[in-house]
Amino acid sequence: MVLSALFLAFLSTPIGGSSTRSTVQPFKVDLASGFPHLQTLVKNTNLPTEPLYSDAGPDFGLDLATLREWQTQWVNGFAQFTTTIGNQTVHFIHEKSQDKDAVPLLLLHGWPGTVAEFLPIIKPLTQSWTDPTTGKNISFNMVVPSIPGFLFSSSPPQNWTNVEIAGLFNTLMTDVLGYSKYALHGTDWGGAIGYNMYESFNTTVRAANFALLPFVPPSPQDIASDNITISALESVALQHTVNWRTEDQGYFQEQTFKPNDIGLALYDNPVGQLAWIGSGLVRWSDPRAGTAPSTLNSTTILNIVSLFYLSGTFQSGVWQYAHNPNLFRTEYTKPVTDAPMWFSLFEYDIFWPQEYVAKVGNLIAYREHDFGGHFAGVDNPPALIEDLREMGLYFAANE
Ligand SMILES: *[C@@H]1O[C@H](CO)[C@@H](O)[C@H](O)[C@H]1NC(C)=O
Ligand SMILES: *[C@@H]1O[C@H](CO)[C@@H](O)[C@H](O)[C@H]1NC(C)=O
Ligand SMILES: *[C@@H]1O[C@H](CO)[C@@H](O)[C@H](O)[C@H]1NC(C)=O
Ligand SMILES: *[C@@H]1O[C@H](CO)[C@@H](O)[C@H](O)[C@H]1NC(C)=O
Ligand SMILES: *[C@@H]1O[C@H](CO)[C@@H](O)[C@H](O)[C@H]1NC(C)=O
Ligand SMILES: *[C@@H]1O[C@H](CO)[C@@H](O)[C@H](O)[C@H]1NC(C)=O
């Protein structure tokens, strides 16, 4: 098993993460049983206080400051917690900004992304950023939970759907973490869960950005008969959507109708999980994945597969499909909310034209990106950060 520095950082103990509510426990990912002394060793390793030759330069190897920075990152990782809501244990990353008026932002992942698909954007979004046109600053308090059944969140009862998960995560944000109003972003299952939150909690969900909506994506025939003209970028996304709906439903059917078969077959088979999950991560991302701005490479894939395998949640993860056999609604209707909505389209993701998106929410902006696919947090982190800051600035000005 390859364990990269990022993955090890993810495994390590959070330091300095704090929470105001007693029901939240700091959480340490305890997968590193093969490396029991790793965290202690990393933390207690002494480095020289000063470089030996301060102007030696890179020809002589790694500089002390870089190594010290990496050591700190490794020890700190991400501030992770668990809490108990009803009968569910919920695992989440909670990274707070230094700014007191930071906007609370919930990030909702899907399958097989996990919280790891957001790692490149979490810390940058906690940092204050100044909008060059208005001079306004924006930063976020980031909350990134694992969906029930994924990684360190407990499996839900068999009849739990996205509706129950929406309630669980709204409780997490409000009652547990004390954010009375917040913004959210969702992709894949996280888009469906986030949409349920957008329509069900109109006083607390006060801004939403989606990369997926729980509505049947229109076919080329639907789009033509609606007289919608599409751009070159949109036609790439549309073709990708057609391919996904025609040639790529095998995993979807399997996980919806026979989750125990694939779940048990690959339960203790890391290379099998690597094939099943790794294939999806590759075919749903941008074909240019791994080249800038994408950070999605084999290390990302091994990290995600390692997290599923080592947490023993491959089977409970695929059950998300079986719990929710009716993901896509056929009727496009607008919920009772005055909260604004944004949509982020990445070239190699599922396509909903702006005209369709506008039917299901108070669409403020429809942003298109000519790089990236289904896992934008790793496939095009700068573009997702840009879209979320746009939503955050609106939230900060209006709430
Ligand atoms: C929690 O689990 C117990 C035992 O299975 C069940 O009786 C109870 O209804 C559950 N509570 C909730 C809130 O789901
Ligand atoms: C934004 O942040 C910068 C850097 O911290 C600061 O100098 C500036 O005053 C801030 N602007 C506003 C409008 O708060
Ligand atoms: C799920 O099943 C339990 C036990 O049968 C039941 O109490 C509960 O109301 C069900 N929940 C939903 C949302 O159907
Ligand atoms: C599309 O355009 C055709 C020809 O102009 C028109 O007959 C039809 O009603 C239009 N359809 C819609 C949904 O606007
Ligand atoms: C993948 O990208 C990360 C940086 O995002 C890098 O640290 C890692 O070495 C890369 N992995 C491979 C196999 O190139
Ligand atoms: C929220 O929804 C209820 C109906 O469920 C509606 O009466 C109310 O006006 C809505 N509030 C907002 C702020 O959109």
Short mmCIF file of C-alpha atoms and ligand atoms in Angstrom, two decimals, residues 4-6 120 290 294-300 302, ligand 5:
data_model
loop_
_atom_site.label_atom_id
_atom_site.label_comp_id
_atom_site.label_asym_id
_atom_site.label_seq_id
_atom_site.Cartn_x
_atom_site.Cartn_y
_atom_site.Cartn_z
CA SER A 4 1.80 9.43 0.42
CA ALA A 5 2.68 12.35 2.63
CA LEU A 6 -0.76 13.82 1.98
CA PRO A 120 -6.91 21.06 -2.13
CA GLY A 290 -2.86 15.29 -13.50
CA SER A 294 -5.70 19.36 -11.90
CA THR A 295 -4.13 17.69 -8.87
CA LEU A 296 -5.90 14.39 -9.56
CA ASN A 297 -3.18 11.82 -10.14
CA SER A 298 -2.45 8.26 -9.05
CA THR A 299 -1.58 9.49 -5.55
CA THR A 300 -5.10 10.96 -5.19
CA LEU A 302 -4.52 5.59 -4.03
C1 LIG B 5 0.43 13.85 -7.47
O1 LIG B 5 0.34 15.24 -7.23
C2 LIG B 5 0.83 15.63 -5.95
C3 LIG B 5 0.69 17.14 -5.85
O2 LIG B 5 -0.62 17.54 -6.04
C4 LIG B 5 2.28 15.21 -5.77
O3 LIG B 5 2.68 15.52 -4.45
C5 LIG B 5 2.42 13.73 -6.02
O4 LIG B 5 3.77 13.36 -5.97
C6 LIG B 5 1.85 13.36 -7.38
N1 LIG B 5 1.89 11.93 -7.55
C7 LIG B 5 2.45 11.35 -8.61
C8 LIG B 5 2.41 9.87 -8.65
O5 LIG B 5 2.95 12.01 -9.52
#
